[in-house]
Amino acid sequence: MYDRQDSDLQADLSGGYAMPSRIRGLSGKLLWLTIAFVMLAEILIFAPSVATMRQRWLQDRLNTAAAASVVIDGLQPLQLPRGVQDLTLATTGTKAIVLRKDGTSQLLAVTEMPSEVDAAFDLSDSSEFGSIRDALYTLLFGGDRLLRVYGPITEASDVMVEIVIDEAPLRKAMLGYARNILVVSLIISVITAFLMFLAINRVMIMPVRRLARSMQFFAENPEDPTRVLPPSEGNDEIAVAGRHLSRMQVQLQKTLRQQKTLADLGLAVSKINHDMRNILASAQLMSDRLVDVDDPLVKSFAPKLLRTIDRAVGYTSEVLSYGQTSEAEPRRRRFLLAELCQEVRDLLHLSPETGIEFVDSVGTDIEVDADSEQLFRVVHNICRNAVQALAGFSTDDPDHVRRITVSAQRTGSVVGIVIDDTGPGMPRKARENLFAAFRGSARSGGTGLGLAIARELVIAHGGTIALVEKPGPGTMFRVEIPDRPVALDDWRARA
């Protein structure tokens, strides 16, 4: 099964997650998009450009005809021979030349006077939009029309020159111009795209591919420290993303190591738990015989010893429940909290030689609605942590008393339990990782499981547990356990 999973993972890494080629990847997309955008820009520029070309072409024909008309007009009243007229019209590319001055029109040269023309254009009065419209029409649909073009000889002159020309040469020139524009646009697009490709590929694509390769390389073996991406220098977004990726990979490796440690610890605990249950079962059988002993001292300690061993056997049955989904559901009942605190005090066994006082300030009439065994674990874990903190704590103050105080108060349907000690207090690291298993320990060598288990048990009761800030030295925890909601029918039955 594992071989199949490994092969599937390798297939994913080499197939669906393989690095694409440059043409199919971001580089290729960037190259084609740049060419497309440059061509689009050239298309937007093309229409005004071809309109300007058409206007200049017509103006050149009109200027040539104007020069010829000035010469012909100077020869008046002589009549030009037919051959000279044909040569003049062929040179100017026109079919007829008309000169208008002093309110009269004079036909200077003509091959065959047409009966009508298809379109007339005044070059001295043409708008930009009209020029673009006329140019596109000529380029797309023209070529067989007869045009009449006219305008002044000079800008300040009132002498007008009028020519009649075929549209075919104009369209041919415009098609050649459009072809040249297309070729130049393609060359500019390719060069621009190539330069942008080189620049952006070096600035963006190569760093992104480096990040992608690092993620792929790291995913193949996340536990290998050599596969962590080395942080790159720089202040741009990709460099910042690379540093975040490197930090995330390091954190993931720490998490994987912790998970492996937890798995190994769970296996070790399972083995120890198996042998411990056998030992406790034997101790339970032997302790049962203590009940028959007539010694008064033995009779006074036997019930507590039996309860302690029974509780230890129960713990071994549930020792792995923390690593599972949750603790067992609380089996709640109402009982006196003072009795539970007395059991905690007896189990701690604080003799005068320890120098630690245990002050029980819980009222004898306070009842709590909870699972007695689970609440015992909560109070015992906190008090045991306090004893361990006080045992290794020394101060220069001769009046300092090492003391653990347990008090409780009912407010409505909530019972608040306060456990206070006069020890050294909670270290900063323990405060930052409070209630976190294997990280929230307040002493060297501790696991932090006590508070983590206590928090889970309290939450299962719908309560809260918190570290309370206090002015003096020491540590104070407050546990609040609410009563179970009472159904209306049950309340009426009690009433």
CSV table of C-alpha atoms in Angstrom, one decimal:
chain,number,residue,atom,x,y,z
A,1,MET,CA,0.0,0.0,0.0
A,2,TYR,CA,2.8,2.4,0.9
A,3,ASP,CA,4.6,1.7,-2.4
A,4,ARG,CA,1.5,2.5,-4.3
A,5,GLN,CA,1.1,5.8,-2.4
A,6,ASP,CA,4.7,6.7,-3.0
A,7,SER,CA,4.3,6.0,-6.7
A,8,ASP,CA,1.2,8.1,-6.9
A,9,LEU,CA,3.0,10.9,-5.2
A,10,GLN,CA,5.9,10.8,-7.6
A,11,ALA,CA,3.4,10.7,-10.5
A,12,ASP,CA,1.8,13.8,-9.2
A,13,LEU,CA,5.1,15.6,-8.7
A,14,SER,CA,6.4,14.6,-12.1
A,15,GLY,CA,3.1,14.9,-14.0
A,16,GLY,CA,0.4,17.2,-12.9
A,17,TYR,CA,2.9,19.3,-10.8
A,18,ALA,CA,5.8,19.2,-13.3
A,19,MET,CA,7.4,22.5,-14.3
A,20,PRO,CA,6.1,23.6,-17.7
A,21,SER,CA,8.3,24.6,-20.6
A,22,ARG,CA,9.1,28.3,-21.1
A,23,ILE,CA,6.9,28.4,-24.2
A,24,ARG,CA,3.9,26.9,-22.4
A,25,GLY,CA,4.6,28.6,-19.1
A,26,LEU,CA,4.4,32.3,-18.1
A,27,SER,CA,7.2,33.3,-20.3
A,28,GLY,CA,5.5,32.1,-23.5
A,29,LYS,CA,2.1,33.6,-22.4
A,30,LEU,CA,3.9,36.9,-21.8
A,31,LEU,CA,5.6,36.8,-25.2
A,32,TRP,CA,2.4,36.2,-27.1
A,33,LEU,CA,0.4,38.7,-25.1
A,34,THR,CA,3.0,41.4,-25.8
A,35,ILE,CA,2.9,40.7,-29.5
A,36,ALA,CA,-0.9,40.8,-29.5
A,37,PHE,CA,-1.0,44.1,-27.5
A,38,VAL,CA,1.6,45.8,-29.8
A,39,MET,CA,-0.4,44.7,-32.8
A,40,LEU,CA,-3.6,46.1,-31.3
A,41,ALA,CA,-1.8,49.4,-30.7
A,42,GLU,CA,-0.6,49.4,-34.3
A,43,ILE,CA,-4.2,48.8,-35.5
A,44,LEU,CA,-5.4,51.8,-33.5
A,45,ILE,CA,-2.6,53.9,-35.0
A,46,PHE,CA,-3.2,52.5,-38.6
A,47,ALA,CA,-6.5,54.3,-39.4
A,48,PRO,CA,-5.2,57.8,-38.8
A,49,SER,CA,-1.9,56.9,-40.5
A,50,VAL,CA,-3.5,55.6,-43.7
A,51,ALA,CA,-5.9,58.6,-43.7
A,52,THR,CA,-2.8,61.0,-43.6
A,53,MET,CA,-1.1,59.0,-46.3
A,54,ARG,CA,-4.2,59.3,-48.6
A,55,GLN,CA,-4.5,63.0,-47.9
A,56,ARG,CA,-0.8,63.5,-48.8
A,57,TRP,CA,-1.1,61.4,-52.0
A,58,LEU,CA,-4.0,63.5,-53.2
A,59,GLN,CA,-2.3,66.7,-52.2
A,60,ASP,CA,0.8,65.7,-54.2
A,61,ARG,CA,-1.3,65.1,-57.3
A,62,LEU,CA,-3.0,68.5,-56.8
A,63,ASN,CA,0.3,70.3,-56.3
A,64,THR,CA,1.7,68.7,-59.5
A,65,ALA,CA,-1.4,69.7,-61.5
A,66,ALA,CA,-1.2,73.3,-60.0
A,67,ALA,CA,2.4,73.7,-61.2
A,68,ALA,CA,1.4,72.5,-64.6
A,69,SER,CA,-1.7,74.8,-64.7
A,70,VAL,CA,0.4,77.8,-63.9
A,71,VAL,CA,2.7,77.1,-66.9
A,72,ILE,CA,-0.2,76.4,-69.2
A,73,ASP,CA,-2.1,79.5,-68.0
A,74,GLY,CA,1.0,81.6,-68.8
A,75,LEU,CA,0.9,80.4,-72.4
A,76,GLN,CA,-2.6,81.8,-73.0
A,77,PRO,CA,-4.1,82.6,-75.5
A,78,LEU,CA,-2.1,79.8,-77.2
A,79,GLN,CA,-3.8,76.4,-77.4
A,80,LEU,CA,-1.7,73.4,-76.3
A,81,PRO,CA,-1.3,70.7,-78.8
A,82,ARG,CA,-3.0,67.5,-78.2
A,83,GLY,CA,0.3,65.7,-77.6
A,84,VAL,CA,1.4,68.2,-75.0
A,85,GLN,CA,-2.0,67.9,-73.1
A,86,ASP,CA,-1.7,64.1,-73.1
A,87,LEU,CA,1.8,64.3,-71.8
A,88,THR,CA,0.8,66.7,-69.1
A,89,LEU,CA,-2.1,64.6,-68.0
A,90,ALA,CA,0.1,61.4,-67.9
A,91,THR,CA,2.8,63.2,-65.9
A,92,THR,CA,0.3,64.5,-63.3
A,93,GLY,CA,-1.7,61.3,-63.2
A,94,THR,CA,-5.0,63.0,-64.0
A,95,LYS,CA,-7.8,62.9,-66.6
A,96,ALA,CA,-8.6,66.6,-66.5
A,97,ILE,CA,-7.1,69.8,-65.1
A,98,VAL,CA,-9.3,72.9,-64.5
A,99,LEU,CA,-8.1,76.3,-63.3
A,100,ARG,CA,-10.6,78.6,-61.5
A,101,LYS,CA,-9.8,82.3,-61.0
A,102,ASP,CA,-11.6,85.5,-61.1
A,103,GLY,CA,-14.9,83.7,-61.0
A,104,THR,CA,-14.3,81.8,-64.2
A,105,SER,CA,-13.3,78.2,-64.9
A,106,GLN,CA,-10.8,77.2,-67.6
A,107,LEU,CA,-10.3,73.7,-68.9
A,108,LEU,CA,-6.5,73.5,-69.4
A,109,ALA,CA,-6.1,69.8,-70.3
A,110,VAL,CA,-8.4,66.9,-70.8
A,111,THR,CA,-8.4,63.5,-72.4
A,112,GLU,CA,-12.1,62.9,-72.4
A,113,MET,CA,-14.4,64.9,-70.3
A,114,PRO,CA,-16.5,62.6,-68.2
A,115,SER,CA,-20.2,63.1,-67.9
A,116,GLU,CA,-20.1,62.8,-64.1
A,117,VAL,CA,-17.8,61.9,-61.2
A,118,ASP,CA,-18.4,59.5,-58.3
A,119,ALA,CA,-17.1,61.6,-55.5
A,120,ALA,CA,-15.6,65.1,-54.9
A,121,PHE,CA,-13.1,66.1,-52.2
A,122,ASP,CA,-12.1,69.6,-51.1
A,123,LEU,CA,-8.6,69.2,-49.6
A,124,SER,CA,-8.7,72.7,-48.0
A,125,ASP,CA,-11.7,71.7,-45.9
A,126,SER,CA,-11.5,68.1,-44.6
A,127,SER,CA,-12.0,66.9,-41.0
A,128,GLU,CA,-9.9,64.2,-39.4
A,129,PHE,CA,-12.8,61.9,-38.9
A,130,GLY,CA,-14.0,62.5,-42.5
A,131,SER,CA,-10.5,61.7,-43.8
A,132,ILE,CA,-10.4,58.4,-41.8
A,133,ARG,CA,-13.8,57.5,-43.1
A,134,ASP,CA,-12.9,58.2,-46.7
A,135,ALA,CA,-9.6,56.4,-46.4
A,136,LEU,CA,-11.1,53.2,-45.0
A,137,TYR,CA,-13.8,53.2,-47.7
A,138,THR,CA,-11.2,53.6,-50.4
A,139,LEU,CA,-9.0,50.8,-48.9
A,140,LEU,CA,-11.9,48.4,-48.4
A,141,PHE,CA,-14.4,49.1,-51.2
A,142,GLY,CA,-12.8,51.6,-53.6
A,143,GLY,CA,-10.8,51.3,-56.7
A,144,ASP,CA,-13.3,51.8,-59.6
A,145,ARG,CA,-14.5,55.3,-58.9
A,146,LEU,CA,-13.8,58.6,-60.6
A,147,LEU,CA,-12.8,61.3,-58.2
A,148,ARG,CA,-12.9,65.1,-58.4
A,149,VAL,CA,-10.3,66.8,-56.2
A,150,TYR,CA,-9.8,70.5,-55.8
A,151,GLY,CA,-8.1,73.0,-53.6
A,152,PRO,CA,-6.2,76.4,-53.7
A,153,ILE,CA,-2.8,76.7,-55.4
A,154,THR,CA,-1.4,78.2,-52.2
A,155,GLU,CA,-2.9,78.7,-48.8
A,156,ALA,CA,-3.2,82.4,-49.3
A,157,SER,CA,-4.3,82.3,-52.9
A,158,ASP,CA,-7.9,82.4,-54.2
A,159,VAL,CA,-7.0,80.6,-57.4
A,160,MET,CA,-8.3,77.0,-57.3
A,161,VAL,CA,-7.1,74.0,-59.1
A,162,GLU,CA,-9.4,71.0,-59.9
A,163,ILE,CA,-8.4,67.6,-61.1
A,164,VAL,CA,-10.2,64.5,-62.1
A,165,ILE,CA,-8.4,61.2,-61.4
A,166,ASP,CA,-9.1,57.5,-61.2
A,167,GLU,CA,-9.2,55.9,-57.7
A,168,ALA,CA,-7.4,52.7,-58.7
A,169,PRO,CA,-3.8,54.2,-58.4
A,170,LEU,CA,-4.8,55.7,-55.0
A,171,ARG,CA,-6.0,52.4,-53.7
A,172,LYS,CA,-3.0,50.6,-55.0
A,173,ALA,CA,-0.7,53.0,-53.2
A,174,MET,CA,-2.8,52.7,-50.0
A,175,LEU,CA,-2.6,48.9,-50.1
A,176,GLY,CA,1.2,49.1,-50.5
A,177,TYR,CA,1.4,51.5,-47.6
A,178,ALA,CA,-0.9,49.2,-45.4
A,179,ARG,CA,1.4,46.2,-46.3
A,180,ASN,CA,4.4,48.1,-45.2
A,181,ILE,CA,2.7,49.2,-42.0
A,182,LEU,CA,1.9,45.5,-41.3
A,183,VAL,CA,5.4,44.3,-41.8
A,184,VAL,CA,6.9,47.1,-39.7
A,185,SER,CA,4.3,46.5,-37.0
A,186,LEU,CA,5.2,42.8,-36.9
A,187,ILE,CA,8.9,43.6,-36.6
A,188,ILE,CA,8.3,46.1,-33.8
A,189,SER,CA,6.0,43.7,-32.0
A,190,VAL,CA,8.5,40.9,-32.1
A,191,ILE,CA,11.4,43.1,-31.0
A,192,THR,CA,9.4,44.7,-28.3
A,193,ALA,CA,8.0,41.4,-27.1
A,194,PHE,CA,11.5,39.8,-27.1
A,195,LEU,CA,13.0,42.7,-25.1
A,196,MET,CA,10.1,42.6,-22.6
A,197,PHE,CA,10.4,38.8,-22.5
A,198,LEU,CA,14.1,39.0,-21.6
A,199,ALA,CA,13.5,41.8,-19.0
A,200,ILE,CA,10.4,40.3,-17.3
A,201,ASN,CA,11.7,36.8,-17.5
A,202,ARG,CA,14.8,37.8,-15.5
A,203,VAL,CA,13.0,40.1,-13.1
A,204,MET,CA,9.9,38.0,-12.5
A,205,ILE,CA,9.6,34.7,-14.2
A,206,MET,CA,12.9,33.3,-13.1
A,207,PRO,CA,12.3,34.0,-9.4
A,208,VAL,CA,8.8,32.6,-9.7
A,209,ARG,CA,10.2,29.4,-11.3
A,210,ARG,CA,12.8,29.3,-8.5
A,211,LEU,CA,10.0,29.4,-5.9
A,212,ALA,CA,8.0,26.7,-7.8
A,213,ARG,CA,11.0,24.4,-8.1
A,214,SER,CA,11.7,24.9,-4.4
A,215,MET,CA,8.2,23.9,-3.5
A,216,GLN,CA,8.3,20.9,-5.7
A,217,PHE,CA,11.8,19.9,-4.4
A,218,PHE,CA,10.6,20.4,-0.8
A,219,ALA,CA,7.4,18.4,-1.3
A,220,GLU,CA,9.4,15.4,-2.4
A,221,ASN,CA,11.0,15.1,1.1
A,222,PRO,CA,9.7,17.7,3.6
A,223,GLU,CA,11.8,16.4,6.4
A,224,ASP,CA,15.2,17.1,4.7
A,225,PRO,CA,16.6,20.3,6.0
A,226,THR,CA,18.7,20.8,2.9
A,227,ARG,CA,15.5,21.2,0.8
A,228,VAL,CA,14.5,24.5,2.6
A,229,LEU,CA,14.6,27.5,0.2
A,230,PRO,CA,17.5,29.8,1.1
A,231,PRO,CA,16.1,33.3,1.8
A,232,SER,CA,16.8,35.7,-1.0
A,233,GLU,CA,17.8,39.4,-0.6
A,234,GLY,CA,15.6,42.1,-1.9
A,235,ASN,CA,12.6,44.2,-1.1
A,236,ASP,CA,10.3,43.3,-3.9
A,237,GLU,CA,7.2,41.1,-3.6
A,238,ILE,CA,8.8,38.0,-4.9
A,239,ALA,CA,11.7,38.3,-2.5
A,240,VAL,CA,9.3,38.8,0.4
A,241,ALA,CA,7.3,35.8,-0.8
A,242,GLY,CA,10.5,33.7,-0.9
A,243,ARG,CA,11.4,34.6,2.7
A,244,HIS,CA,7.9,33.8,3.8
A,245,LEU,CA,8.1,30.4,2.0
A,246,SER,CA,11.4,29.7,3.6
A,247,ARG,CA,10.0,30.5,7.0
A,248,MET,CA,7.0,28.4,6.4
A,249,GLN,CA,9.1,25.4,5.3
A,250,VAL,CA,11.2,25.7,8.4
A,251,GLN,CA,8.1,25.8,10.6
A,252,LEU,CA,6.6,22.9,8.8
A,253,GLN,CA,9.7,20.8,9.4
A,254,LYS,CA,9.5,21.7,13.1
A,255,THR,CA,5.9,20.6,13.1
A,256,LEU,CA,6.7,17.3,11.3
A,257,ARG,CA,9.5,16.7,13.9
A,258,GLN,CA,7.0,17.3,16.7
A,259,GLN,CA,4.5,15.0,15.1
A,260,LYS,CA,7.1,12.3,14.8
A,261,THR,CA,8.1,12.9,18.5
A,262,LEU,CA,4.4,12.6,19.5
A,263,ALA,CA,4.0,9.4,17.5
A,264,ASP,CA,7.1,7.9,19.1
A,265,LEU,CA,5.9,9.1,22.5
A,266,GLY,CA,2.5,7.6,21.9
A,267,LEU,CA,4.0,4.2,21.0
A,268,ALA,CA,6.3,4.4,24.1
A,269,VAL,CA,3.3,5.3,26.4
A,270,SER,CA,1.3,2.5,24.9
A,271,LYS,CA,4.0,0.0,25.8
A,272,ILE,CA,4.5,1.5,29.3
A,273,ASN,CA,0.7,1.7,29.8
A,274,HIS,CA,0.3,-2.0,29.0
A,275,ASP,CA,2.9,-3.1,31.6
A,276,MET,CA,1.7,-0.5,34.2
A,277,ARG,CA,-1.8,-1.8,34.0
A,278,ASN,CA,-0.6,-5.3,34.8
A,279,ILE,CA,1.5,-4.0,37.8
A,280,LEU,CA,-1.5,-1.9,39.1
A,281,ALA,CA,-3.8,-4.9,38.7
A,282,SER,CA,-1.5,-7.0,40.9
A,283,ALA,CA,-1.2,-4.1,43.5
A,284,GLN,CA,-5.0,-3.8,43.5
A,285,LEU,CA,-5.4,-7.5,44.3
A,286,MET,CA,-2.9,-7.2,47.2
A,287,SER,CA,-4.4,-4.0,48.5
A,288,ASP,CA,-7.8,-5.6,48.7
A,289,ARG,CA,-6.4,-7.8,51.5
A,290,LEU,CA,-5.6,-4.8,53.6
A,291,VAL,CA,-9.3,-4.4,54.4
A,292,ASP,CA,-9.1,-7.6,56.5
A,293,VAL,CA,-6.2,-6.3,58.6
A,294,ASP,CA,-7.2,-5.3,62.2
A,295,ASP,CA,-4.6,-2.6,62.6
A,296,PRO,CA,-6.4,0.7,63.1
A,297,LEU,CA,-3.7,2.7,61.2
A,298,VAL,CA,-4.0,0.3,58.2
A,299,LYS,CA,-7.8,0.5,58.3
A,300,SER,CA,-7.6,4.3,58.2
A,301,PHE,CA,-5.3,4.3,55.2
A,302,ALA,CA,-6.7,1.3,53.3
A,303,PRO,CA,-9.8,3.1,51.8
A,304,LYS,CA,-7.7,6.0,50.5
A,305,LEU,CA,-5.1,3.6,49.1
A,306,LEU,CA,-7.8,1.6,47.4
A,307,ARG,CA,-9.3,4.7,45.8
A,308,THR,CA,-5.9,5.8,44.7
A,309,ILE,CA,-5.1,2.5,43.0
A,310,ASP,CA,-8.5,2.4,41.4
A,311,ARG,CA,-8.0,5.9,40.1
A,312,ALA,CA,-4.6,4.9,38.7
A,313,VAL,CA,-6.1,1.9,37.0
A,314,GLY,CA,-8.7,4.2,35.4
A,315,TYR,CA,-6.0,6.6,34.3
A,316,THR,CA,-4.1,3.9,32.5
A,317,SER,CA,-7.3,3.0,30.6
A,318,GLU,CA,-7.7,6.6,29.4
A,319,VAL,CA,-4.0,7.7,29.2
A,320,LEU,CA,-4.1,7.9,25.4
A,321,SER,CA,-7.4,9.7,25.2
A,322,TYR,CA,-5.6,13.1,25.0
A,323,GLY,CA,-4.0,12.1,21.7
A,324,GLN,CA,-7.4,11.0,20.3
A,325,THR,CA,-10.3,13.2,19.5
A,326,SER,CA,-11.3,14.2,23.0
A,327,GLU,CA,-11.7,13.1,26.6
A,328,ALA,CA,-14.5,10.9,27.6
A,329,GLU,CA,-17.9,12.6,28.1
A,330,PRO,CA,-18.3,13.8,31.7
A,331,ARG,CA,-20.5,11.7,33.9
A,332,ARG,CA,-21.9,14.6,35.9
A,333,ARG,CA,-23.5,14.5,39.3
A,334,ARG,CA,-23.8,16.9,42.2
A,335,PHE,CA,-21.4,16.5,45.1
A,336,LEU,CA,-19.6,18.5,47.8
A,337,LEU,CA,-16.5,20.2,46.5
A,338,ALA,CA,-14.9,20.1,50.0
A,339,GLU,CA,-14.6,16.3,49.8
A,340,LEU,CA,-12.8,16.5,46.5
A,341,CYS,CA,-10.4,19.1,47.8
A,342,GLN,CA,-9.7,16.9,50.9
A,343,GLU,CA,-8.8,14.0,48.5
A,344,VAL,CA,-6.4,16.2,46.6
A,345,ARG,CA,-4.8,17.3,49.9
A,346,ASP,CA,-4.4,13.7,51.0
A,347,LEU,CA,-2.9,12.6,47.7
A,348,LEU,CA,-0.4,15.4,47.7
A,349,HIS,CA,0.8,14.3,51.1
A,350,LEU,CA,2.4,17.6,52.1
A,351,SER,CA,4.2,16.7,55.3
A,352,PRO,CA,5.7,19.4,57.6
A,353,GLU,CA,9.2,18.6,56.3
A,354,THR,CA,8.3,19.9,52.8
A,355,GLY,CA,7.6,23.4,54.3
A,356,ILE,CA,4.6,23.8,52.0
A,357,GLU,CA,1.2,24.7,53.5
A,358,PHE,CA,-2.1,23.6,52.0
A,359,VAL,CA,-5.0,25.9,52.9
A,360,ASP,CA,-8.4,24.5,52.1
A,361,SER,CA,-10.9,27.5,52.1
A,362,VAL,CA,-13.7,25.7,50.3
A,363,GLY,CA,-17.0,25.9,52.2
A,364,THR,CA,-18.5,22.6,53.3
A,365,ASP,CA,-21.9,23.5,51.7
A,366,ILE,CA,-20.7,24.3,48.2
A,367,GLU,CA,-21.9,21.7,45.7
A,368,VAL,CA,-20.7,21.4,42.2
A,369,ASP,CA,-22.3,19.7,39.2
A,370,ALA,CA,-19.5,17.9,37.5
A,371,ASP,CA,-17.7,14.6,36.9
A,372,SER,CA,-15.9,14.0,40.2
A,373,GLU,CA,-13.0,12.1,38.7
A,374,GLN,CA,-12.4,14.6,35.9
A,375,LEU,CA,-12.7,17.6,38.2
A,376,PHE,CA,-10.3,15.8,40.6
A,377,ARG,CA,-7.8,15.6,37.8
A,378,VAL,CA,-8.1,19.3,37.0
A,379,VAL,CA,-7.6,20.5,40.6
A,380,HIS,CA,-4.9,17.9,41.3
A,381,ASN,CA,-2.9,18.8,38.2
A,382,ILE,CA,-2.9,22.5,39.1
A,383,CYS,CA,-2.0,21.8,42.7
A,384,ARG,CA,0.7,19.4,41.8
A,385,ASN,CA,2.2,22.0,39.5
A,386,ALA,CA,2.1,24.4,42.4
A,387,VAL,CA,3.8,21.9,44.7
A,388,GLN,CA,6.6,21.3,42.1
A,389,ALA,CA,7.1,25.1,41.7
A,390,LEU,CA,7.2,25.7,45.5
A,391,ALA,CA,9.5,22.8,46.1
A,392,GLY,CA,12.3,24.3,44.1
A,393,PHE,CA,11.7,27.9,45.1
A,394,SER,CA,13.8,29.7,47.6
A,395,THR,CA,13.7,33.4,48.6
A,396,ASP,CA,15.7,35.7,50.8
A,397,ASP,CA,12.6,37.0,52.5
A,398,PRO,CA,12.4,35.3,56.0
A,399,ASP,CA,8.7,36.0,56.3
A,400,HIS,CA,7.8,34.3,53.0
A,401,VAL,CA,5.5,31.4,53.5
A,402,ARG,CA,5.2,28.7,50.8
A,403,ARG,CA,1.5,28.1,50.6
A,404,ILE,CA,-1.2,26.7,48.3
A,405,THR,CA,-4.7,28.0,48.8
A,406,VAL,CA,-7.8,26.5,47.3
A,407,SER,CA,-11.1,28.5,47.6
A,408,ALA,CA,-14.4,28.3,45.9
A,409,GLN,CA,-17.6,30.4,45.6
A,410,ARG,CA,-21.0,29.8,43.9
A,411,THR,CA,-22.5,32.6,41.9
A,412,GLY,CA,-25.9,31.7,40.6
A,413,SER,CA,-25.4,28.5,38.6
A,414,VAL,CA,-21.6,28.8,38.3
A,415,VAL,CA,-19.0,27.5,40.8
A,416,GLY,CA,-15.7,29.3,40.6
A,417,ILE,CA,-12.6,27.5,42.0
A,418,VAL,CA,-9.5,29.5,42.7
A,419,ILE,CA,-6.1,27.8,43.2
A,420,ASP,CA,-3.4,30.3,44.4
A,421,ASP,CA,0.2,29.7,45.4
A,422,THR,CA,3.0,31.9,46.6
A,423,GLY,CA,5.7,30.4,44.3
A,424,PRO,CA,7.9,32.1,41.7
A,425,GLY,CA,5.1,32.7,39.2
A,426,MET,CA,4.7,31.6,35.6
A,427,PRO,CA,7.7,32.1,33.3
A,428,ARG,CA,7.1,34.2,30.2
A,429,LYS,CA,7.6,31.3,27.8
A,430,ALA,CA,5.0,29.2,29.7
A,431,ARG,CA,2.6,32.1,29.6
A,432,GLU,CA,2.9,32.4,25.8
A,433,ASN,CA,2.3,28.7,25.4
A,434,LEU,CA,-0.2,28.3,28.2
A,435,PHE,CA,-2.4,25.1,27.9
A,436,ALA,CA,-0.2,23.9,24.9
A,437,ALA,CA,1.0,20.3,25.3
A,438,PHE,CA,4.8,19.9,25.3
A,439,ARG,CA,5.3,23.7,25.1
A,440,GLY,CA,3.6,25.2,28.1
A,441,SER,CA,5.7,23.6,30.9
A,442,ALA,CA,6.9,26.0,33.6
A,443,ARG,CA,9.8,23.9,34.6
A,444,SER,CA,12.7,22.2,32.9
A,445,GLY,CA,11.9,18.6,31.8
A,446,GLY,CA,8.1,19.1,32.1
A,447,THR,CA,5.7,18.2,29.4
A,448,GLY,CA,2.9,20.8,29.9
A,449,LEU,CA,0.3,18.0,29.7
A,450,GLY,CA,-1.2,18.8,33.1
A,451,LEU,CA,-2.6,22.1,32.1
A,452,ALA,CA,-3.5,20.9,28.6
A,453,ILE,CA,-5.5,18.0,30.0
A,454,ALA,CA,-7.1,20.3,32.6
A,455,ARG,CA,-8.3,22.8,30.0
A,456,GLU,CA,-9.8,20.0,27.8
A,457,LEU,CA,-11.7,18.6,30.8
A,458,VAL,CA,-13.0,22.0,31.9
A,459,ILE,CA,-14.1,22.8,28.3
A,460,ALA,CA,-15.9,19.4,28.2
A,461,HIS,CA,-18.0,20.7,31.2
A,462,GLY,CA,-18.8,23.9,29.4
A,463,GLY,CA,-16.6,25.9,31.7
A,464,THR,CA,-13.5,28.1,31.6
A,465,ILE,CA,-10.0,28.0,33.0
A,466,ALA,CA,-7.7,31.0,33.0
A,467,LEU,CA,-4.5,32.4,34.5
A,468,VAL,CA,-5.4,35.3,36.8
A,469,GLU,CA,-3.0,38.2,37.1
A,470,LYS,CA,-2.4,39.2,40.7
A,471,PRO,CA,-0.2,41.9,42.3
A,472,GLY,CA,2.0,39.7,44.5
A,473,PRO,CA,4.3,36.8,43.6
A,474,GLY,CA,3.0,33.4,42.7
A,475,THR,CA,0.5,31.9,40.3
A,476,MET,CA,-3.3,31.9,40.4
A,477,PHE,CA,-5.7,29.9,38.3
A,478,ARG,CA,-9.5,30.3,38.2
A,479,VAL,CA,-11.7,27.4,37.1
A,480,GLU,CA,-15.4,28.0,36.5
A,481,ILE,CA,-17.9,25.1,36.2
A,482,PRO,CA,-21.5,25.9,35.3
A,483,ASP,CA,-24.4,23.7,36.3
A,484,ARG,CA,-26.1,21.6,33.7
A,485,PRO,CA,-29.3,23.3,32.3
A,486,VAL,CA,-32.4,21.9,33.9
A,487,ALA,CA,-35.3,20.8,31.7
A,488,LEU,CA,-38.6,22.5,32.5
A,489,ASP,CA,-40.3,19.2,33.1
A,490,ASP,CA,-37.6,18.1,35.5
A,491,TRP,CA,-37.8,21.4,37.4
A,492,ARG,CA,-41.5,21.1,37.7
A,493,ALA,CA,-41.1,17.5,39.0
A,494,ARG,CA,-38.7,18.7,41.7
A,495,ALA,CA,-41.0,21.5,42.6
